[in-house]
Coordinates of C-alpha atoms in Angstrom, one line a residue:
M1 CA 4.7 38.5 -4.5
Q2 CA 6.7 38.3 -1.1
A3 CA 7.4 35.8 1.5
V4 CA 6.2 36.4 5.0
T5 CA 6.5 35.0 8.2
H6 CA 3.1 34.1 10.2
E7 CA 3.0 33.4 13.9
T8 CA 1.4 30.4 15.0
R9 CA 1.4 27.7 17.8
P10 CA 1.5 24.0 18.1
I11 CA -1.5 21.9 17.0
G12 CA -2.1 18.9 18.8
G13 CA -2.3 15.2 16.8
Q14 CA 0.2 15.9 14.1
K15 CA 2.2 12.4 14.3
P16 CA 2.7 10.9 11.1
G17 CA 1.9 7.3 10.8
T18 CA 3.4 4.5 8.7
S19 CA 2.1 6.3 5.7
G20 CA 2.0 9.9 6.9
L21 CA -0.4 12.0 8.5
R22 CA -4.0 11.3 7.8
K23 CA -6.9 13.0 9.2
K24 CA -10.5 13.9 8.1
T25 CA -10.2 16.3 5.5
K26 CA -12.2 19.1 7.2
V27 CA -9.4 19.0 9.9
F28 CA -6.9 19.5 7.4
M29 CA -9.0 22.5 6.2
T30 CA -8.9 24.4 9.7
P31 CA -6.8 27.6 9.6
H32 CA -2.8 26.7 9.7
Y33 CA -3.2 23.2 9.9
V34 CA -1.5 22.3 6.6
E35 CA 0.7 25.3 7.0
N36 CA 1.9 23.9 10.4
F37 CA 2.7 20.4 9.2
I38 CA 4.4 21.5 6.0
Q39 CA 6.8 24.0 8.1
S40 CA 7.4 21.1 10.8
T41 CA 8.4 18.8 7.9
F42 CA 10.7 21.3 6.5
D43 CA 12.3 22.1 9.5
A44 CA 12.7 18.5 10.5
I45 CA 14.6 17.6 7.2
G46 CA 17.2 20.3 7.9
G47 CA 15.5 23.2 6.0
A48 CA 14.2 23.5 2.4
S49 CA 17.2 26.0 1.1
G50 CA 18.3 25.0 -2.2
K51 CA 16.2 21.5 -2.6
T52 CA 14.4 20.1 -5.0
F53 CA 10.9 18.3 -4.3
V54 CA 8.5 16.4 -6.0
I55 CA 4.7 17.1 -5.2
G56 CA 1.4 15.4 -6.2
G57 CA -1.6 13.6 -5.1
D58 CA -4.5 11.2 -5.9
G59 CA -7.0 14.2 -6.7
R60 CA -9.1 13.5 -3.6
Y61 CA -10.8 16.6 -2.3
F62 CA -8.7 19.5 -1.2
N63 CA -5.8 18.1 -3.3
E64 CA -5.2 21.0 -5.5
E65 CA -5.9 23.5 -2.8
A66 CA -3.1 21.7 -0.2
I67 CA -0.6 21.5 -3.2
Q68 CA -0.9 25.3 -3.8
V69 CA -0.1 25.9 -0.1
I70 CA 2.8 23.8 -0.1
L71 CA 4.2 25.2 -3.5
R72 CA 4.3 28.8 -1.8
M73 CA 5.7 27.5 1.2
A74 CA 8.6 25.7 -0.5
A75 CA 9.2 29.0 -2.2
A76 CA 9.3 30.9 1.0
N77 CA 11.6 28.4 2.6
G78 CA 14.0 28.7 -0.3
A79 CA 13.6 25.8 -2.3
E80 CA 15.2 25.6 -5.8
R81 CA 12.9 23.7 -7.5
C82 CA 9.3 21.8 -7.6
I83 CA 8.4 19.1 -9.5
V84 CA 4.5 18.8 -9.9
G85 CA 2.0 16.4 -11.6
M86 CA -0.2 18.2 -13.9
G87 CA -3.3 19.0 -12.1
G88 CA -1.7 18.2 -9.0
L89 CA -1.8 14.5 -10.0
L90 CA 0.4 11.8 -9.2
S91 CA 0.2 8.3 -8.2
T92 CA 2.1 7.3 -5.2
P93 CA 4.7 4.9 -7.3
A94 CA 4.9 7.6 -9.9
A95 CA 6.1 10.1 -7.3
S96 CA 8.2 7.7 -5.9
N97 CA 10.1 7.1 -9.4
L98 CA 10.1 10.8 -10.0
I99 CA 12.1 11.5 -7.1
R100 CA 14.5 8.9 -8.0
V101 CA 14.9 9.8 -11.7
R102 CA 14.9 13.7 -11.1
G103 CA 17.4 13.4 -8.4
A104 CA 15.0 15.2 -6.0
D105 CA 15.9 15.5 -2.3
G106 CA 12.3 14.3 -1.6
G107 CA 8.6 14.6 -2.3
L108 CA 5.2 15.4 -0.6
I109 CA 2.8 13.0 -1.5
L110 CA -1.1 13.9 -1.0
S111 CA -3.0 11.3 -0.1
A112 CA -5.1 8.8 2.3
S113 CA -4.5 5.8 0.1
H114 CA -7.2 3.5 0.0
N115 CA -9.6 5.6 2.5
P116 CA -12.8 7.2 1.2
G117 CA -12.4 10.8 -0.2
G118 CA -14.5 13.9 0.3
I119 CA -15.0 17.0 2.5
D120 CA -16.4 14.6 5.0
E121 CA -14.0 12.0 4.4
D122 CA -10.0 11.5 4.7
F123 CA -7.1 13.4 3.7
G124 CA -3.3 12.9 4.1
I125 CA 0.3 14.2 3.5
K126 CA 3.2 12.2 3.7
Y127 CA 7.1 13.1 3.2
N128 CA 9.2 10.9 1.3
T129 CA 12.9 10.8 1.1
A130 CA 15.6 10.9 -1.8
N131 CA 15.2 7.3 -2.2
G132 CA 11.6 7.6 -3.3
G133 CA 10.3 5.9 0.1
P134 CA 8.5 6.8 2.9
A135 CA 10.6 8.6 5.5
P136 CA 11.7 6.3 8.0
E137 CA 10.6 6.5 11.6
S138 CA 13.4 8.8 12.7
V139 CA 12.1 11.4 10.2
T140 CA 8.7 11.4 11.1
Q141 CA 9.5 11.3 14.7
A142 CA 11.5 14.6 14.2
I143 CA 8.6 15.9 12.1
F144 CA 6.2 15.3 15.0
E145 CA 8.7 16.6 17.5
R146 CA 8.8 19.8 15.7
T147 CA 4.9 20.2 15.5
Q148 CA 4.9 20.5 19.4
S149 CA 7.3 23.5 19.4
L150 CA 6.4 25.2 16.2
T151 CA 6.1 29.0 16.6
E152 CA 6.0 30.4 13.0
Y153 CA 5.8 29.4 9.3
H154 CA 6.8 30.9 5.8
I155 CA 4.7 31.3 2.8
V156 CA 4.9 33.4 -0.3
E157 CA 1.2 35.2 -0.7
T158 CA 0.3 35.2 -4.2
Q159 CA -2.4 33.8 -6.6
D160 CA -2.6 30.0 -7.4
L161 CA -0.1 28.9 -9.8
D162 CA -1.6 27.4 -13.1
L163 CA -1.1 23.4 -12.9
G164 CA -3.1 22.8 -15.7
T165 CA -0.7 22.8 -18.5
I166 CA 2.8 21.4 -18.7
G167 CA 5.6 23.6 -18.7
H168 CA 7.9 25.8 -16.2
R169 CA 6.7 28.4 -13.9
T170 CA 8.7 30.7 -11.5
L171 CA 7.2 31.6 -7.8
G172 CA 9.0 33.8 -5.7
G173 CA 12.4 32.8 -7.1
M174 CA 11.4 29.0 -7.1
S175 CA 11.3 27.0 -10.5
V176 CA 8.2 25.1 -10.7
E177 CA 7.9 22.4 -13.4
V178 CA 4.7 20.8 -14.4
V179 CA 5.0 17.4 -16.0
H180 CA 2.9 14.5 -17.6
P181 CA 1.9 12.7 -14.4
V182 CA 2.1 9.2 -16.3
A183 CA 5.1 9.8 -19.0
D184 CA 8.0 8.7 -16.8
Y185 CA 6.2 6.1 -15.1
A186 CA 5.0 4.5 -18.2
A187 CA 8.7 4.6 -19.6
L188 CA 9.8 2.6 -16.5
M189 CA 7.1 -0.1 -17.1
S190 CA 8.1 -0.6 -20.7
F191 CA 11.5 -1.2 -19.8
L192 CA 10.7 -4.0 -17.0
F193 CA 8.0 -5.8 -18.8
D194 CA 7.7 -7.4 -22.3
F195 CA 5.1 -5.2 -23.8
D196 CA 5.2 -7.0 -27.1
A197 CA 4.3 -10.3 -25.5
I198 CA 1.7 -8.4 -23.8
R199 CA 0.1 -6.7 -27.0
Q200 CA 0.2 -10.3 -28.7
L201 CA -1.7 -11.4 -25.6
F202 CA -4.4 -9.0 -26.2
A203 CA -4.3 -9.2 -29.9
S204 CA -5.0 -12.9 -29.5
G205 CA -8.6 -12.2 -27.8
F206 CA -7.6 -12.0 -24.1
T207 CA -9.9 -10.2 -22.3
M208 CA -9.4 -8.1 -19.1
S209 CA -11.3 -5.7 -16.9
F210 CA -9.7 -2.9 -14.9
D211 CA -11.4 -1.0 -12.1
A212 CA -9.4 2.2 -11.4
M213 CA -12.2 2.8 -8.6
H214 CA -12.5 6.5 -9.8
A215 CA -9.1 7.1 -8.8
I216 CA -5.5 8.2 -9.8
T217 CA -4.6 5.0 -11.7
G218 CA -7.1 5.6 -14.3
P219 CA -5.1 7.8 -16.4
Y220 CA -2.3 5.3 -15.7
A221 CA -4.3 2.4 -17.0
H222 CA -5.6 4.2 -19.9
E223 CA -2.4 5.1 -21.4
I224 CA -0.5 1.9 -20.7
L225 CA -3.1 -0.8 -21.1
E226 CA -5.3 0.5 -23.7
A227 CA -2.9 3.3 -25.7
Q228 CA 0.2 1.3 -25.5
L229 CA -0.8 -2.6 -24.9
G230 CA -3.7 -2.3 -27.4
A231 CA -6.1 -3.6 -24.7
P232 CA -9.6 -2.5 -26.1
A233 CA -11.5 0.7 -25.4
G234 CA -13.4 0.0 -22.2
T235 CA -11.3 -2.4 -20.6
V236 CA -10.5 0.3 -18.0
V237 CA -13.7 1.3 -16.0
N238 CA -14.1 4.1 -13.5
G239 CA -11.1 5.6 -15.2
T240 CA -11.4 9.2 -14.4
P241 CA -10.1 10.4 -11.0
S242 CA -12.8 11.8 -8.8
P243 CA -12.7 14.1 -5.8
D244 CA -15.0 11.5 -3.6
F245 CA -13.8 8.4 -5.5
G246 CA -17.4 8.4 -7.2
G247 CA -18.8 8.3 -3.6
G248 CA -17.0 5.0 -3.4
H249 CA -14.3 3.3 -0.9
P250 CA -11.3 3.1 -3.0
D251 CA -9.9 0.0 -1.6
P252 CA -9.1 -3.0 -3.9
N253 CA -10.9 -6.2 -2.1
P254 CA -13.7 -8.1 -3.0
V255 CA -15.9 -6.4 -0.7
W256 CA -15.4 -2.6 -1.8
A257 CA -14.4 -3.8 -5.7
H258 CA -17.7 -6.0 -5.7
E259 CA -18.7 -4.8 -9.0
L260 CA -15.8 -6.5 -10.7
M261 CA -15.8 -9.5 -8.3
N262 CA -19.5 -9.9 -9.6
R263 CA -18.3 -9.5 -13.1
M264 CA -15.3 -12.2 -12.9
M265 CA -17.3 -14.8 -11.0
G266 CA -20.3 -14.5 -13.5
Q267 CA -20.8 -16.5 -16.9
D268 CA -19.3 -14.1 -19.2
A269 CA -16.2 -13.2 -17.3
P270 CA -13.3 -11.5 -18.9
D271 CA -10.0 -13.7 -18.6
F272 CA -8.2 -11.6 -16.1
G273 CA -9.5 -8.7 -13.6
A274 CA -7.7 -6.1 -11.5
A275 CA -8.3 -2.9 -9.8
S276 CA -6.5 -0.4 -7.9
D277 CA -6.7 2.2 -4.9
G278 CA -6.9 5.8 -4.2
D279 CA -3.3 6.4 -4.9
G280 CA -2.4 3.6 -7.0
D281 CA -0.3 1.6 -4.7
R282 CA -2.5 -1.3 -4.3
N283 CA -4.0 -3.8 -6.4
M284 CA -6.5 -6.7 -6.4
I285 CA -5.9 -9.8 -8.7
V286 CA -8.8 -11.8 -10.1
G287 CA -9.0 -14.4 -12.6
R288 CA -12.1 -16.0 -14.3
G289 CA -14.1 -17.5 -11.4
I290 CA -11.1 -17.2 -9.0
Y291 CA -9.9 -14.5 -6.5
V292 CA -6.0 -14.3 -6.0
T293 CA -5.4 -13.3 -2.3
P294 CA -2.5 -10.4 -2.0
S295 CA -0.3 -13.2 0.0
D296 CA -0.8 -15.9 -3.0
S297 CA -0.1 -13.0 -5.6
L298 CA 3.3 -12.2 -3.9
A299 CA 4.3 -15.6 -4.1
V300 CA 3.2 -16.2 -7.6
L301 CA 5.3 -13.2 -8.9
A302 CA 8.2 -14.4 -6.9
A303 CA 8.4 -17.6 -8.5
N304 CA 7.4 -16.5 -12.0
A305 CA 9.2 -12.7 -12.0
H306 CA 12.2 -14.3 -14.0
L307 CA 9.7 -14.3 -17.0
A308 CA 9.9 -10.5 -17.2
P309 CA 12.9 -8.8 -18.8
G310 CA 13.3 -6.5 -15.7
Y311 CA 13.8 -9.7 -13.3
A312 CA 15.4 -12.1 -15.9
D313 CA 18.5 -12.5 -13.8
G314 CA 16.7 -13.7 -10.7
L315 CA 15.7 -12.2 -7.5
M316 CA 18.2 -11.2 -4.7
G317 CA 15.4 -12.0 -1.9
V318 CA 11.9 -11.5 -1.1
A319 CA 10.5 -9.4 2.1
R320 CA 6.9 -9.6 3.1
S321 CA 5.1 -7.6 6.3
M322 CA 4.9 -9.9 9.2
P323 CA 1.1 -10.2 9.0
T324 CA 1.3 -11.6 5.4
S325 CA 1.1 -15.3 4.9
R326 CA 4.2 -17.5 4.6
A327 CA 3.5 -18.7 0.9
A328 CA 6.3 -16.5 -0.4
D329 CA 8.8 -17.9 2.2
R330 CA 8.1 -21.4 0.7
V331 CA 9.1 -19.9 -2.7
A332 CA 12.4 -18.1 -1.4
E333 CA 13.2 -21.6 0.1
K334 CA 13.0 -23.2 -3.3
L335 CA 14.7 -20.4 -5.1
G336 CA 17.7 -20.4 -2.5
I337 CA 17.1 -16.8 -1.8
P338 CA 16.6 -15.1 1.6
A339 CA 12.8 -14.2 2.9
F340 CA 12.7 -11.1 5.3
E341 CA 9.8 -10.6 7.6
T342 CA 9.3 -7.0 8.6
P343 CA 6.6 -4.9 10.4
T344 CA 4.0 -3.5 8.8
G345 CA 4.5 -0.3 6.6
W346 CA 6.4 0.0 3.3
K347 CA 9.3 1.9 4.7
F348 CA 10.6 -0.8 6.5
F349 CA 11.5 -2.6 3.0
G350 CA 13.3 0.5 2.0
N351 CA 16.7 -0.6 3.5
L352 CA 16.4 -4.2 2.1
L353 CA 15.7 -2.6 -1.3
D354 CA 18.5 0.0 -1.2
D355 CA 21.2 -2.3 0.0
G356 CA 20.4 -5.1 -2.7
Q357 CA 19.1 -7.8 -0.3
A358 CA 15.5 -8.1 -1.6
T359 CA 14.1 -7.6 -5.0
L360 CA 10.2 -8.2 -4.5
C361 CA 8.4 -7.0 -1.4
G362 CA 4.8 -7.5 -0.4
E363 CA 2.1 -7.1 2.0
E364 CA -1.3 -8.8 2.7
S365 CA -3.3 -5.7 2.4
A366 CA -2.9 -5.6 -1.4
G367 CA 0.4 -3.8 -1.7
T368 CA 3.2 -5.4 -3.8
G369 CA 6.2 -4.1 -5.7
S370 CA 9.8 -4.3 -6.2
D371 CA 13.3 -2.4 -6.4
H372 CA 11.9 -0.1 -9.2
V373 CA 10.5 2.3 -6.9
R374 CA 10.5 2.5 -3.2
E375 CA 6.7 2.2 -2.8
K376 CA 4.1 -0.7 -3.6
D377 CA 2.7 -0.2 -7.0
G378 CA -0.4 -1.5 -8.2
L379 CA -0.2 -1.1 -11.8
W380 CA 3.2 -2.5 -11.7
A381 CA 1.6 -5.9 -10.3
V382 CA -1.2 -5.9 -13.0
L383 CA 1.6 -5.7 -15.6
L384 CA 3.7 -8.5 -13.9
W385 CA 0.9 -10.5 -14.0
L386 CA 0.0 -10.2 -17.7
N387 CA 3.5 -10.8 -18.5
I388 CA 3.5 -14.2 -16.9
L389 CA 0.0 -14.7 -18.5
A390 CA 1.3 -14.0 -21.9
V391 CA 4.6 -16.1 -21.4
R392 CA 2.8 -19.1 -19.6
G393 CA -0.4 -19.4 -22.0
Q394 CA -2.2 -20.6 -19.1
S395 CA -5.4 -19.2 -17.2
V396 CA -5.0 -17.3 -13.7
A397 CA -6.9 -20.5 -12.2
D398 CA -4.2 -22.6 -13.8
I399 CA -1.5 -20.9 -12.6
L400 CA -2.4 -20.9 -9.0
H401 CA -3.2 -24.6 -9.1
D402 CA 0.1 -25.5 -10.5
H403 CA 1.6 -22.9 -7.8
W404 CA -0.1 -24.8 -4.8
A405 CA 0.8 -28.3 -6.4
T406 CA 4.1 -27.4 -6.2
Y407 CA 4.3 -25.1 -2.8
G408 CA 1.3 -26.2 -0.8
R409 CA -1.6 -23.9 -0.5
N410 CA -1.4 -21.1 2.4
Y411 CA -5.0 -20.7 3.0
Y412 CA -5.2 -17.1 4.3
S413 CA -8.0 -14.2 5.5
R414 CA -7.9 -10.9 7.2
H415 CA -10.9 -10.2 9.7
D416 CA -11.4 -6.5 10.3
Y417 CA -13.0 -5.0 13.2
E418 CA -13.5 -1.5 12.1
G419 CA -14.2 1.9 14.3
V420 CA -14.0 -0.2 17.5
N421 CA -13.6 1.3 21.0
A422 CA -9.7 2.3 21.0
G423 CA -9.5 1.7 24.9
A424 CA -11.1 -1.9 24.6
A425 CA -9.2 -3.1 21.6
E426 CA -5.9 -1.7 23.5
A427 CA -6.7 -3.7 26.8
M428 CA -7.6 -6.9 24.8
I429 CA -3.9 -6.7 23.1
D430 CA -2.3 -5.7 26.5
D431 CA -3.8 -8.7 28.1
L432 CA -2.9 -11.1 25.4
R433 CA 0.6 -9.8 25.5
G434 CA 0.6 -10.4 29.3
R435 CA -0.2 -13.9 28.4
L436 CA 2.1 -15.0 25.6
D437 CA 4.6 -16.9 27.7
S438 CA 1.9 -19.3 28.9
L439 CA 0.4 -20.1 25.6
P440 CA 2.7 -22.6 24.0
G441 CA 1.7 -26.2 24.6
T442 CA -1.8 -25.3 25.2
E443 CA -4.7 -26.6 23.0
F444 CA -7.6 -25.3 21.1
G445 CA -9.8 -27.7 19.3
P446 CA -7.0 -29.8 17.0
L447 CA -4.7 -27.0 17.2
R448 CA -1.7 -26.6 19.7
V449 CA 0.4 -23.3 20.2
I450 CA 4.0 -23.8 19.5
E451 CA 5.1 -20.4 20.1
A452 CA 3.8 -17.0 20.7
D453 CA 5.5 -13.6 20.9
D454 CA 5.2 -9.7 20.3
F455 CA 6.9 -9.4 17.0
S456 CA 10.2 -7.1 17.3
Y457 CA 12.2 -6.3 14.1
T458 CA 15.9 -5.4 13.9
D459 CA 17.0 -3.8 10.5
P460 CA 19.7 -6.2 8.9
V461 CA 21.1 -2.9 7.5
D462 CA 21.1 -0.1 10.0
G463 CA 20.6 -2.4 13.3
S464 CA 17.0 -0.2 14.3
V465 CA 14.8 -1.7 16.2
A466 CA 11.0 -1.6 15.8
A467 CA 9.3 -3.3 18.7
H468 CA 5.4 -4.2 19.7
Q469 CA 4.5 -4.8 16.2
G470 CA 1.7 -7.3 16.3
I471 CA 0.9 -10.4 18.3
R472 CA 2.0 -13.6 16.5
I473 CA 0.8 -17.3 17.4
V474 CA 2.0 -20.2 15.5
L475 CA 0.0 -23.3 15.8
S476 CA 0.3 -26.8 14.6
Q477 CA -0.8 -27.8 11.0
G478 CA 0.9 -24.7 9.7
A479 CA -1.6 -22.4 11.2
R480 CA -0.7 -19.0 12.5
I481 CA -2.7 -16.2 14.2
V482 CA -1.8 -12.4 14.1
M483 CA -3.4 -9.4 15.9
R484 CA -2.7 -5.8 15.6
L485 CA -4.2 -2.6 15.9
S486 CA -4.0 -0.5 12.7
G487 CA -2.9 3.0 12.1
T488 CA -4.5 3.7 8.6
G489 CA -8.0 4.8 9.8
T490 CA -8.9 8.2 11.1
V491 CA -11.5 7.2 13.7
G492 CA -11.6 4.7 16.5
A493 CA -9.2 1.6 16.2
T494 CA -9.4 -1.1 13.6
L495 CA -8.5 -4.7 15.2
R496 CA -7.1 -6.7 12.2
V497 CA -7.0 -10.5 12.8
Y498 CA -4.8 -12.3 10.2
L499 CA -5.5 -16.4 10.1
E500 CA -3.3 -18.8 8.2
K501 CA -3.3 -22.4 7.6
V502 CA -1.1 -24.7 5.4
E503 CA -3.0 -27.3 3.1
E504 CA -0.8 -30.0 1.2
D505 CA -3.5 -32.5 0.1
P506 CA -4.5 -31.1 -3.6
T507 CA -7.8 -32.5 -3.0
K508 CA -8.5 -30.0 -0.7
F509 CA -7.1 -26.8 -2.6
D510 CA -10.7 -25.7 -3.7
R511 CA -12.2 -25.0 -0.2
D512 CA -13.7 -21.9 0.8
P513 CA -11.1 -20.1 2.9
Q514 CA -13.4 -19.3 5.8
E515 CA -14.5 -23.0 6.2
A516 CA -10.8 -24.1 5.7
L517 CA -9.6 -21.9 8.6
S518 CA -12.3 -22.6 10.6
D519 CA -10.3 -24.2 13.6
V520 CA -8.1 -21.4 13.3
I521 CA -11.0 -18.7 13.8
D522 CA -12.3 -20.6 16.7
A523 CA -8.5 -20.7 18.4
A524 CA -8.5 -17.1 18.0
E525 CA -11.6 -16.2 19.6
A526 CA -10.9 -19.0 22.3
I527 CA -7.4 -17.0 23.0
A528 CA -8.2 -13.3 22.6
G529 CA -12.0 -13.0 23.6
I530 CA -12.4 -10.9 20.5
R531 CA -16.3 -10.6 20.8
A532 CA -16.2 -9.7 24.1
A533 CA -13.6 -6.9 23.5
T534 CA -15.1 -5.4 20.3
G535 CA -18.6 -6.1 20.8
R536 CA -19.0 -7.4 17.6
D537 CA -20.4 -11.0 16.8
A538 CA -18.5 -10.9 13.3
P539 CA -15.8 -8.9 11.5
D540 CA -17.1 -6.0 9.4
V541 CA -14.9 -6.9 6.6
R542 CA -13.3 -10.3 5.6
T543 CA -10.7 -10.7 2.9

């Protein structure tokens, strides 16, 4: 066993996005691809010598093979220790927690989040820093720059390490500790939430269905919900991680989690339903006969977080990504705490959390979390909902209606146009950007444009600026349109159109969101010409 140096040359396109580097699995499987990116990452952070890293992934295809490469490279680059989830498995929030509790220098998380898995689907690697959160733009930019000049990488040539049993190993002078992927995370959840109250809730006959979508959260949900909280066996479905997520799309929304939705809208629906995604950082919440939008979920959690022991002292502030509805802002105003609006990407919450300015954070894309880790956390959101349900003794529908009666309802929907021609989509956004100054005062049906801009964010902690983060168009009647191109896919471009309108009349709280937003949808088409630019008569996905 010895460390060797291999000559290489730069590989194009290794630019990490908001959640690391994502490509098709077969791209990662090409010669030197993983090695180049990992060496560039080590070089960009000042080397791996003497450092400790947490390593794990969501179990998708190529997860185990890539982890073996990373371990051998860490050893060759002088790392002191690597902490790895048994079987190479760690949910993204569990990895964040492990980085923090073990005082690691950083972590490498292998996932493409909610994207499909398999040899013909998607794979990803991202670097998280010592605070447990995704690398900031300064680090991802340094990684990308290094990929463009890399000429060699270092690796130990040896057989694969046994990751199937808990314990300590040695690899080329580096310590490798294989840990149970759930234990530390479950301990943190038991500290934040009133497990006794939730146990009593299940003991009372409360029923639940949790769809793990054949993804990483399955083992966590089996252990916490069923083994520790007493939910009946069978509460967790699709709970065994699969390299291709059972051939499905592990994105917890009404389209891809349709089996859960059908059950929750049926006559014999459980009291509560939830789902999580590929790497365990997203969530979907459903009550009997009612779907909770991620934006509403964030607002309800913010209004009720004090009912859980971990948040009994109240919140320092609430932060949301710019496209997320402004429902949480209304809660923050009543609570007398700050509300922050950040660009899309969980890394933008990191400074606010580290500086104690925010406690809860959320994104419209089904991501919610708090200062307990530095990632969004799907199962955490489910447990907080359970804690609230246990204390309040109401149904999900009753809690939602009480919330809207207090704060009003922010009707909200996201329209995704997937895999569209990138050039045409970018041209549409560029054209719209050039017309923003002329939009205020113009009318589209019953709605009038109040203001329009291209969102730019100045971090209140370090002063860094993130420009061109999406088009915002604010209209009358509490309406808003946001448009941005997403960086989470691997083919073409995805145009996301976010639509919002405030309703204050309680007699109109139960409308279909698409109907309630029809004026806003028409205005978005009239303003941007979406059909012409995308070649689509309708969005591919509505959530």
